[in-house]
């Protein structure tokens, strides 16, 4: 990719299999991964110090000690730095939550662990989370958690909630029609927690943690009730509403941009 401001070339054009969804270059070596991580970590620090809007790609590259063209090689735009953050954050959350849930079978406890794990993993980014939210709240923004560009991180999170359910004692008891939708619904529950967390100014985001503590038993009870025959018609009605009005608003395609976009077909969930 060429840096238009300096004319420098940062490497060969990526082939169809060389990019992550959203135009993010896939590191081929340990050194490449270190460079990508350095750019991302520098961006997160500057976003916290200067704010998202006031931080430029040039400033990020300068602070990271790389050329502007090199920064654009790994991240097509500033927005994709946030996508890189989403990917890293979601992956770290999945690993942490999975380790914490090991050996636990109670669905209520597993769900609470998964949500509390997210709060712990995200704690260091709370100060400037509202800056991201202002952009992510735009339905046309690629930073929206519902966008096509956010699909990789969202898929990782949905897989985690699928594991929350499948590894629990509740899994065999859940109505089959509801079970297939639950991972997406539990991810939406996480999004509600995230929204509350963004605006929570209590020390240690204590109110958000209390919200998680009190809401997870309620969610568990509602899901458990779905197995009773008297609630089957309500479950089917709820399933129809979710499939017709909620899930269609969530991007399902991992979008590829950049040099390989024309050659790489979109991947669907």
PDB file of N, CA and C in Angstrom, residues 21-109:
ATOM      1  N   UNK A  21     -11.398  -9.855   7.701  1.00  0.00           N
ATOM      2  CA  UNK A  21     -12.590  -9.096   7.316  1.00  0.00           C
ATOM      3  C   UNK A  21     -12.472  -7.638   7.723  1.00  0.00           C
ATOM      4  N   UNK A  22     -12.940  -6.752   6.831  1.00  0.00           N
ATOM      5  CA  UNK A  22     -12.901  -5.333   7.135  1.00  0.00           C
ATOM      6  C   UNK A  22     -11.619  -4.669   6.693  1.00  0.00           C
ATOM      7  N   UNK A  23     -10.842  -5.325   5.823  1.00  0.00           N
ATOM      8  CA  UNK A  23      -9.648  -4.697   5.300  1.00  0.00           C
ATOM      9  C   UNK A  23      -8.467  -4.731   6.234  1.00  0.00           C
ATOM     10  N   UNK A  24      -8.500  -5.601   7.248  1.00  0.00           N
ATOM     11  CA  UNK A  24      -7.388  -5.664   8.196  1.00  0.00           C
ATOM     12  C   UNK A  24      -6.381  -6.694   7.721  1.00  0.00           C
ATOM     13  N   UNK A  25      -5.145  -6.276   7.496  1.00  0.00           N
ATOM     14  CA  UNK A  25      -4.144  -7.187   6.981  1.00  0.00           C
ATOM     15  C   UNK A  25      -3.874  -8.314   7.971  1.00  0.00           C
ATOM     16  N   UNK A  26      -3.739  -9.523   7.454  1.00  0.00           N
ATOM     17  CA  UNK A  26      -3.457 -10.674   8.314  1.00  0.00           C
ATOM     18  C   UNK A  26      -1.950 -10.799   8.489  1.00  0.00           C
ATOM     19  N   UNK A  27      -1.430 -10.659   9.711  1.00  0.00           N
ATOM     20  CA  UNK A  27       0.018 -10.756   9.921  1.00  0.00           C
ATOM     21  C   UNK A  27       0.534 -12.123   9.489  1.00  0.00           C
ATOM     22  N   UNK A  28       1.677 -12.123   8.780  1.00  0.00           N
ATOM     23  CA  UNK A  28       2.248 -13.372   8.283  1.00  0.00           C
ATOM     24  C   UNK A  28       3.381 -13.858   9.163  1.00  0.00           C
ATOM     25  N   UNK A  29       3.982 -12.986   9.964  1.00  0.00           N
ATOM     26  CA  UNK A  29       5.109 -13.365  10.809  1.00  0.00           C
ATOM     27  C   UNK A  29       4.906 -12.814  12.210  1.00  0.00           C
ATOM     28  N   UNK A  30       5.743 -13.307  13.133  1.00  0.00           N
ATOM     29  CA  UNK A  30       5.685 -12.781  14.489  1.00  0.00           C
ATOM     30  C   UNK A  30       5.972 -11.302  14.536  1.00  0.00           C
ATOM     31  N   UNK A  31       6.919 -10.860  13.696  1.00  0.00           N
ATOM     32  CA  UNK A  31       7.260  -9.434  13.666  1.00  0.00           C
ATOM     33  C   UNK A  31       6.080  -8.612  13.155  1.00  0.00           C
ATOM     34  N   UNK A  32       5.386  -9.118  12.140  1.00  0.00           N
ATOM     35  CA  UNK A  32       4.217  -8.411  11.615  1.00  0.00           C
ATOM     36  C   UNK A  32       3.141  -8.279  12.681  1.00  0.00           C
ATOM     37  N   UNK A  33       2.930  -9.354  13.436  1.00  0.00           N
ATOM     38  CA  UNK A  33       1.927  -9.314  14.497  1.00  0.00           C
ATOM     39  C   UNK A  33       2.326  -8.320  15.579  1.00  0.00           C
ATOM     40  N   UNK A  34       3.630  -8.247  15.878  1.00  0.00           N
ATOM     41  CA  UNK A  34       4.108  -7.289  16.875  1.00  0.00           C
ATOM     42  C   UNK A  34       3.871  -5.861  16.402  1.00  0.00           C
ATOM     43  N   UNK A  35       4.122  -5.611  15.109  1.00  0.00           N
ATOM     44  CA  UNK A  35       3.907  -4.272  14.558  1.00  0.00           C
ATOM     45  C   UNK A  35       2.434  -3.905  14.610  1.00  0.00           C
ATOM     46  N   UNK A  36       1.587  -4.839  14.218  1.00  0.00           N
ATOM     47  CA  UNK A  36       0.146  -4.584  14.243  1.00  0.00           C
ATOM     48  C   UNK A  36      -0.328  -4.306  15.670  1.00  0.00           C
ATOM     49  N   UNK A  37       0.170  -5.110  16.633  1.00  0.00           N
ATOM     50  CA  UNK A  37      -0.221  -4.925  18.030  1.00  0.00           C
ATOM     51  C   UNK A  37       0.278  -3.582  18.550  1.00  0.00           C
ATOM     52  N   UNK A  38       1.483  -3.188  18.147  1.00  0.00           N
ATOM     53  CA  UNK A  38       2.043  -1.910  18.582  1.00  0.00           C
ATOM     54  C   UNK A  38       1.187  -0.748  18.083  1.00  0.00           C
ATOM     55  N   UNK A  39       0.787  -0.802  16.829  1.00  0.00           N
ATOM     56  CA  UNK A  39      -0.057   0.260  16.264  1.00  0.00           C
ATOM     57  C   UNK A  39      -1.385   0.319  17.010  1.00  0.00           C
ATOM     58  N   UNK A  40      -1.965  -0.832  17.269  1.00  0.00           N
ATOM     59  CA  UNK A  40      -3.257  -0.880  17.958  1.00  0.00           C
ATOM     60  C   UNK A  40      -3.141  -0.362  19.386  1.00  0.00           C
ATOM     61  N   UNK A  41      -2.113  -0.791  20.116  1.00  0.00           N
ATOM     62  CA  UNK A  41      -1.931  -0.344  21.494  1.00  0.00           C
ATOM     63  C   UNK A  41      -1.658   1.158  21.559  1.00  0.00           C
ATOM     64  N   UNK A  42      -0.884   1.655  20.598  1.00  0.00           N
ATOM     65  CA  UNK A  42      -0.613   3.094  20.547  1.00  0.00           C
ATOM     66  C   UNK A  42      -1.894   3.869  20.298  1.00  0.00           C
ATOM     67  N   UNK A  43      -2.715   3.366  19.388  1.00  0.00           N
ATOM     68  CA  UNK A  43      -3.988   4.033  19.085  1.00  0.00           C
ATOM     69  C   UNK A  43      -4.876   4.071  20.320  1.00  0.00           C
ATOM     70  N   UNK A  44      -4.975   2.965  21.038  1.00  0.00           N
ATOM     71  CA  UNK A  44      -5.815   2.935  22.238  1.00  0.00           C
ATOM     72  C   UNK A  44      -5.329   3.947  23.276  1.00  0.00           C
ATOM     73  N   UNK A  45      -4.008   4.075  23.408  1.00  0.00           N
ATOM     74  CA  UNK A  45      -3.456   5.035  24.377  1.00  0.00           C
ATOM     75  C   UNK A  45      -3.773   6.473  23.955  1.00  0.00           C
ATOM     76  N   UNK A  46      -3.602   6.769  22.674  1.00  0.00           N
ATOM     77  CA  UNK A  46      -3.864   8.130  22.197  1.00  0.00           C
ATOM     78  C   UNK A  46      -5.354   8.455  22.238  1.00  0.00           C
ATOM     79  N   UNK A  47      -6.207   7.485  21.962  1.00  0.00           N
ATOM     80  CA  UNK A  47      -7.643   7.722  22.068  1.00  0.00           C
ATOM     81  C   UNK A  47      -7.997   8.122  23.503  1.00  0.00           C
ATOM     82  N   UNK A  48      -7.344   7.473  24.458  1.00  0.00           N
ATOM     83  CA  UNK A  48      -7.599   7.800  25.857  1.00  0.00           C
ATOM     84  C   UNK A  48      -7.059   9.168  26.241  1.00  0.00           C
ATOM     85  N   UNK A  49      -5.907   9.547  25.689  1.00  0.00           N
ATOM     86  CA  UNK A  49      -5.262  10.811  26.053  1.00  0.00           C
ATOM     87  C   UNK A  49      -5.863  12.012  25.314  1.00  0.00           C
ATOM     88  N   UNK A  50      -6.168  11.832  24.012  1.00  0.00           N
ATOM     89  CA  UNK A  50      -6.581  12.959  23.181  1.00  0.00           C
ATOM     90  C   UNK A  50      -8.040  12.902  22.743  1.00  0.00           C
ATOM     91  N   UNK A  51      -8.627  11.724  22.862  1.00  0.00           N
ATOM     92  CA  UNK A  51      -9.975  11.540  22.343  1.00  0.00           C
ATOM     93  C   UNK A  51      -9.933  10.924  20.957  1.00  0.00           C
ATOM     94  N   UNK A  52     -10.978  10.213  20.614  1.00  0.00           N
ATOM     95  CA  UNK A  52     -11.024   9.512  19.325  1.00  0.00           C
ATOM     96  C   UNK A  52     -10.999  10.479  18.151  1.00  0.00           C
ATOM     97  N   UNK A  53     -11.833  11.517  18.197  1.00  0.00           N
ATOM     98  CA  UNK A  53     -11.957  12.439  17.072  1.00  0.00           C
ATOM     99  C   UNK A  53     -10.668  13.212  16.803  1.00  0.00           C
ATOM    100  N   UNK A  54      -9.915  13.537  17.846  1.00  0.00           N
ATOM    101  CA  UNK A  54      -8.715  14.364  17.698  1.00  0.00           C
ATOM    102  C   UNK A  54      -7.454  13.562  17.397  1.00  0.00           C
ATOM    103  N   UNK A  55      -7.566  12.260  17.383  1.00  0.00           N
ATOM    104  CA  UNK A  55      -6.408  11.412  17.112  1.00  0.00           C
ATOM    105  C   UNK A  55      -6.400  11.022  15.640  1.00  0.00           C
ATOM    106  N   UNK A  56      -5.322  11.325  14.947  1.00  0.00           N
ATOM    107  CA  UNK A  56      -5.212  11.012  13.524  1.00  0.00           C
ATOM    108  C   UNK A  56      -4.348   9.775  13.303  1.00  0.00           C
ATOM    109  N   UNK A  57      -4.482   9.180  12.135  1.00  0.00           N
ATOM    110  CA  UNK A  57      -3.640   8.042  11.780  1.00  0.00           C
ATOM    111  C   UNK A  57      -2.170   8.458  11.730  1.00  0.00           C
ATOM    112  N   UNK A  58      -1.900   9.686  11.284  1.00  0.00           N
ATOM    113  CA  UNK A  58      -0.520  10.171  11.241  1.00  0.00           C
ATOM    114  C   UNK A  58       0.071  10.241  12.644  1.00  0.00           C
ATOM    115  N   UNK A  59      -0.729  10.726  13.604  1.00  0.00           N
ATOM    116  CA  UNK A  59      -0.244  10.823  14.980  1.00  0.00           C
ATOM    117  C   UNK A  59       0.010   9.432  15.564  1.00  0.00           C
ATOM    118  N   UNK A  60      -0.872   8.496  15.244  1.00  0.00           N
ATOM    119  CA  UNK A  60      -0.704   7.126  15.731  1.00  0.00           C
ATOM    120  C   UNK A  60       0.577   6.520  15.173  1.00  0.00           C
ATOM    121  N   UNK A  61       0.796   6.702  13.862  1.00  0.00           N
ATOM    122  CA  UNK A  61       2.001   6.162  13.235  1.00  0.00           C
ATOM    123  C   UNK A  61       3.260   6.779  13.831  1.00  0.00           C
ATOM    124  N   UNK A  62       3.227   8.099  14.041  1.00  0.00           N
ATOM    125  CA  UNK A  62       4.393   8.788  14.593  1.00  0.00           C
ATOM    126  C   UNK A  62       4.719   8.271  15.994  1.00  0.00           C
ATOM    127  N   UNK A  63       3.694   8.127  16.830  1.00  0.00           N
ATOM    128  CA  UNK A  63       3.908   7.652  18.196  1.00  0.00           C
ATOM    129  C   UNK A  63       4.386   6.197  18.212  1.00  0.00           C
ATOM    130  N   UNK A  64       3.923   5.411  17.252  1.00  0.00           N
ATOM    131  CA  UNK A  64       4.300   4.001  17.196  1.00  0.00           C
ATOM    132  C   UNK A  64       5.659   3.791  16.542  1.00  0.00           C
ATOM    133  N   UNK A  65       6.171   4.841  15.890  1.00  0.00           N
ATOM    134  CA  UNK A  65       7.468   4.736  15.241  1.00  0.00           C
ATOM    135  C   UNK A  65       7.432   3.982  13.928  1.00  0.00           C
ATOM    136  N   UNK A  66       6.301   4.068  13.220  1.00  0.00           N
ATOM    137  CA  UNK A  66       6.181   3.429  11.912  1.00  0.00           C
ATOM    138  C   UNK A  66       5.741   4.477  10.896  1.00  0.00           C
ATOM    139  N   UNK A  67       5.871   4.154   9.614  1.00  0.00           N
ATOM    140  CA  UNK A  67       5.420   5.088   8.586  1.00  0.00           C
ATOM    141  C   UNK A  67       3.899   5.128   8.545  1.00  0.00           C
ATOM    142  N   UNK A  68       3.366   6.217   8.015  1.00  0.00           N
ATOM    143  CA  UNK A  68       1.910   6.322   7.873  1.00  0.00           C
ATOM    144  C   UNK A  68       1.400   5.211   6.950  1.00  0.00           C
ATOM    145  N   UNK A  69       2.171   4.938   5.891  1.00  0.00           N
ATOM    146  CA  UNK A  69       1.776   3.874   4.977  1.00  0.00           C
ATOM    147  C   UNK A  69       1.730   2.518   5.653  1.00  0.00           C
ATOM    148  N   UNK A  70       2.653   2.287   6.576  1.00  0.00           N
ATOM    149  CA  UNK A  70       2.661   1.016   7.301  1.00  0.00           C
ATOM    150  C   UNK A  70       1.435   0.895   8.190  1.00  0.00           C
ATOM    151  N   UNK A  71       1.053   2.007   8.823  1.00  0.00           N
ATOM    152  CA  UNK A  71      -0.149   2.003   9.657  1.00  0.00           C
ATOM    153  C   UNK A  71      -1.378   1.666   8.817  1.00  0.00           C
ATOM    154  N   UNK A  72      -1.457   2.260   7.601  1.00  0.00           N
ATOM    155  CA  UNK A  72      -2.595   1.982   6.729  1.00  0.00           C
ATOM    156  C   UNK A  72      -2.539   0.572   6.147  1.00  0.00           C
ATOM    157  N   UNK A  73      -1.354  -0.021   6.093  1.00  0.00           N
ATOM    158  CA  UNK A  73      -1.239  -1.394   5.597  1.00  0.00           C
ATOM    159  C   UNK A  73      -1.966  -2.365   6.533  1.00  0.00           C
ATOM    160  N   UNK A  74      -1.850  -2.115   7.840  1.00  0.00           N
ATOM    161  CA  UNK A  74      -2.477  -2.995   8.819  1.00  0.00           C
ATOM    162  C   UNK A  74      -3.917  -2.596   9.127  1.00  0.00           C
ATOM    163  N   UNK A  75      -4.214  -1.299   9.026  1.00  0.00           N
ATOM    164  CA  UNK A  75      -5.556  -0.806   9.350  1.00  0.00           C
ATOM    165  C   UNK A  75      -5.959   0.200   8.279  1.00  0.00           C
ATOM    166  N   UNK A  76      -6.967  -0.154   7.510  1.00  0.00           N
ATOM    167  CA  UNK A  76      -7.359   0.660   6.358  1.00  0.00           C
ATOM    168  C   UNK A  76      -7.763   2.074   6.744  1.00  0.00           C
ATOM    169  N   UNK A  77      -8.309   2.246   7.934  1.00  0.00           N
ATOM    170  CA  UNK A  77      -8.716   3.559   8.410  1.00  0.00           C
ATOM    171  C   UNK A  77      -8.740   3.546   9.927  1.00  0.00           C
ATOM    172  N   UNK A  78      -8.961   4.709  10.499  1.00  0.00           N
ATOM    173  CA  UNK A  78      -9.008   4.813  11.959  1.00  0.00           C
ATOM    174  C   UNK A  78     -10.140   3.965  12.530  1.00  0.00           C
ATOM    175  N   UNK A  79     -11.241   3.875  11.802  1.00  0.00           N
ATOM    176  CA  UNK A  79     -12.353   3.071  12.283  1.00  0.00           C
ATOM    177  C   UNK A  79     -11.952   1.613  12.451  1.00  0.00           C
ATOM    178  N   UNK A  80     -11.094   1.126  11.549  1.00  0.00           N
ATOM    179  CA  UNK A  80     -10.708  -0.279  11.632  1.00  0.00           C
ATOM    180  C   UNK A  80      -9.724  -0.543  12.768  1.00  0.00           C
ATOM    181  N   UNK A  81      -9.148   0.503  13.326  1.00  0.00           N
ATOM    182  CA  UNK A  81      -8.400   0.330  14.568  1.00  0.00           C
ATOM    183  C   UNK A  81      -9.357  -0.086  15.682  1.00  0.00           C
ATOM    184  N   UNK A  82     -10.531   0.519  15.686  1.00  0.00           N
ATOM    185  CA  UNK A  82     -11.526   0.145  16.683  1.00  0.00           C
ATOM    186  C   UNK A  82     -12.020  -1.272  16.423  1.00  0.00           C
ATOM    187  N   UNK A  83     -12.166  -1.634  15.150  1.00  0.00           N
ATOM    188  CA  UNK A  83     -12.535  -3.010  14.852  1.00  0.00           C
ATOM    189  C   UNK A  83     -11.457  -3.971  15.351  1.00  0.00           C
ATOM    190  N   UNK A  84     -10.181  -3.580  15.187  1.00  0.00           N
ATOM    191  CA  UNK A  84      -9.093  -4.396  15.709  1.00  0.00           C
ATOM    192  C   UNK A  84      -9.173  -4.528  17.216  1.00  0.00           C
ATOM    193  N   UNK A  85      -9.557  -3.427  17.877  1.00  0.00           N
ATOM    194  CA  UNK A  85      -9.741  -3.455  19.326  1.00  0.00           C
ATOM    195  C   UNK A  85     -10.890  -4.384  19.698  1.00  0.00           C
ATOM    196  N   UNK A  86     -12.001  -4.294  18.961  1.00  0.00           N
ATOM    197  CA  UNK A  86     -13.134  -5.184  19.211  1.00  0.00           C
ATOM    198  C   UNK A  86     -12.690  -6.649  19.119  1.00  0.00           C
ATOM    199  N   UNK A  87     -11.939  -6.965  18.046  1.00  0.00           N
ATOM    200  CA  UNK A  87     -11.499  -8.342  17.845  1.00  0.00           C
ATOM    201  C   UNK A  87     -10.652  -8.821  19.022  1.00  0.00           C
ATOM    202  N   UNK A  88      -9.687  -7.993  19.401  1.00  0.00           N
ATOM    203  CA  UNK A  88      -8.778  -8.371  20.489  1.00  0.00           C
ATOM    204  C   UNK A  88      -9.532  -8.496  21.810  1.00  0.00           C
ATOM    205  N   UNK A  89     -10.393  -7.526  22.087  1.00  0.00           N
ATOM    206  CA  UNK A  89     -11.140  -7.501  23.333  1.00  0.00           C
ATOM    207  C   UNK A  89     -12.067  -8.721  23.430  1.00  0.00           C
ATOM    208  N   UNK A  90     -12.755  -9.020  22.340  1.00  0.00           N
ATOM    209  CA  UNK A  90     -13.697 -10.133  22.349  1.00  0.00           C
ATOM    210  C   UNK A  90     -12.975 -11.464  22.508  1.00  0.00           C
ATOM    211  N   UNK A  91     -11.830 -11.597  21.861  1.00  0.00           N
ATOM    212  CA  UNK A  91     -11.053 -12.825  21.975  1.00  0.00           C
ATOM    213  C   UNK A  91     -10.549 -13.010  23.405  1.00  0.00           C
ATOM    214  N   UNK A  92     -10.031 -11.925  24.000  1.00  0.00           N
ATOM    215  CA  UNK A  92      -9.548 -11.997  25.386  1.00  0.00           C
ATOM    216  C   UNK A  92     -10.698 -12.337  26.335  1.00  0.00           C
ATOM    217  N   UNK A  93     -11.869 -11.745  26.078  1.00  0.00           N
ATOM    218  CA  UNK A  93     -13.038 -12.020  26.914  1.00  0.00           C
ATOM    219  C   UNK A  93     -13.437 -13.486  26.823  1.00  0.00           C
ATOM    220  N   UNK A  94     -13.457 -14.036  25.608  1.00  0.00           N
ATOM    221  CA  UNK A  94     -13.854 -15.433  25.429  1.00  0.00           C
ATOM    222  C   UNK A  94     -12.905 -16.373  26.165  1.00  0.00           C
ATOM    223  N   UNK A  95     -11.615 -16.110  26.079  1.00  0.00           N
ATOM    224  CA  UNK A  95     -10.634 -16.952  26.771  1.00  0.00           C
ATOM    225  C   UNK A  95     -10.814 -16.867  28.282  1.00  0.00           C
ATOM    226  N   UNK A  96     -10.967 -15.644  28.783  1.00  0.00           N
ATOM    227  CA  UNK A  96     -11.084 -15.438  30.223  1.00  0.00           C
ATOM    228  C   UNK A  96     -12.366 -16.074  30.762  1.00  0.00           C
ATOM    229  N   UNK A  97     -13.483 -15.833  30.082  1.00  0.00           N
ATOM    230  CA  UNK A  97     -14.758 -16.366  30.548  1.00  0.00           C
ATOM    231  C   UNK A  97     -14.774 -17.893  30.502  1.00  0.00           C
ATOM    232  N   UNK A  98     -14.222 -18.460  29.443  1.00  0.00           N
ATOM    233  CA  UNK A  98     -14.187 -19.918  29.312  1.00  0.00           C
ATOM    234  C   UNK A  98     -13.391 -20.542  30.458  1.00  0.00           C
ATOM    235  N   UNK A  99     -12.259 -19.928  30.789  1.00  0.00           N
ATOM    236  CA  UNK A  99     -11.440 -20.445  31.889  1.00  0.00           C
ATOM    237  C   UNK A  99     -12.188 -20.344  33.222  1.00  0.00           C
ATOM    238  N   UNK A 100     -12.900 -19.245  33.427  1.00  0.00           N
ATOM    239  CA  UNK A 100     -13.625 -19.050  34.680  1.00  0.00           C
ATOM    240  C   UNK A 100     -14.805 -20.011  34.823  1.00  0.00           C
ATOM    241  N   UNK A 101     -15.412 -20.377  33.695  1.00  0.00           N
ATOM    242  CA  UNK A 101     -16.597 -21.236  33.742  1.00  0.00           C
ATOM    243  C   UNK A 101     -16.264 -22.717  33.890  1.00  0.00           C
ATOM    244  N   UNK A 102     -15.003 -23.077  33.734  1.00  0.00           N
ATOM    245  CA  UNK A 102     -14.606 -24.489  33.739  1.00  0.00           C
ATOM    246  C   UNK A 102     -15.132 -25.206  34.988  1.00  0.00           C
ATOM    247  N   UNK A 103     -15.836 -26.304  34.769  1.00  0.00           N
ATOM    248  CA  UNK A 103     -16.353 -27.102  35.874  1.00  0.00           C
ATOM    249  C   UNK A 103     -17.674 -26.624  36.448  1.00  0.00           C
ATOM    250  N   UNK A 104     -18.157 -25.466  36.014  1.00  0.00           N
ATOM    251  CA  UNK A 104     -19.424 -24.926  36.513  1.00  0.00           C
ATOM    252  C   UNK A 104     -20.552 -25.319  35.577  1.00  0.00           C
ATOM    253  N   UNK A 105     -21.631 -25.878  36.118  1.00  0.00           N
ATOM    254  CA  UNK A 105     -22.738 -26.338  35.292  1.00  0.00           C
ATOM    255  C   UNK A 105     -23.999 -25.495  35.442  1.00  0.00           C
ATOM    256  N   UNK A 106     -24.101 -24.723  36.484  1.00  0.00           N
ATOM    257  CA  UNK A 106     -25.290 -23.904  36.717  1.00  0.00           C
ATOM    258  C   UNK A 106     -25.356 -22.779  35.685  1.00  0.00           C
ATOM    259  N   UNK A 107     -26.450 -22.737  34.908  1.00  0.00           N
ATOM    260  CA  UNK A 107     -26.557 -21.743  33.837  1.00  0.00           C
ATOM    261  C   UNK A 107     -26.510 -20.319  34.373  1.00  0.00           C
ATOM    262  N   UNK A 108     -27.212 -20.061  35.448  1.00  0.00           N
ATOM    263  CA  UNK A 108     -27.237 -18.739  36.060  1.00  0.00           C
ATOM    264  C   UNK A 108     -25.813 -18.277  36.378  1.00  0.00           C
ATOM    265  N   UNK A 109     -25.034 -19.159  36.994  1.00  0.00           N
ATOM    266  CA  UNK A 109     -23.663 -18.822  37.381  1.00  0.00           C
ATOM    267  C   UNK A 109     -22.790 -18.629  36.142  1.00  0.00           C
TER     268      UNK A 109
END
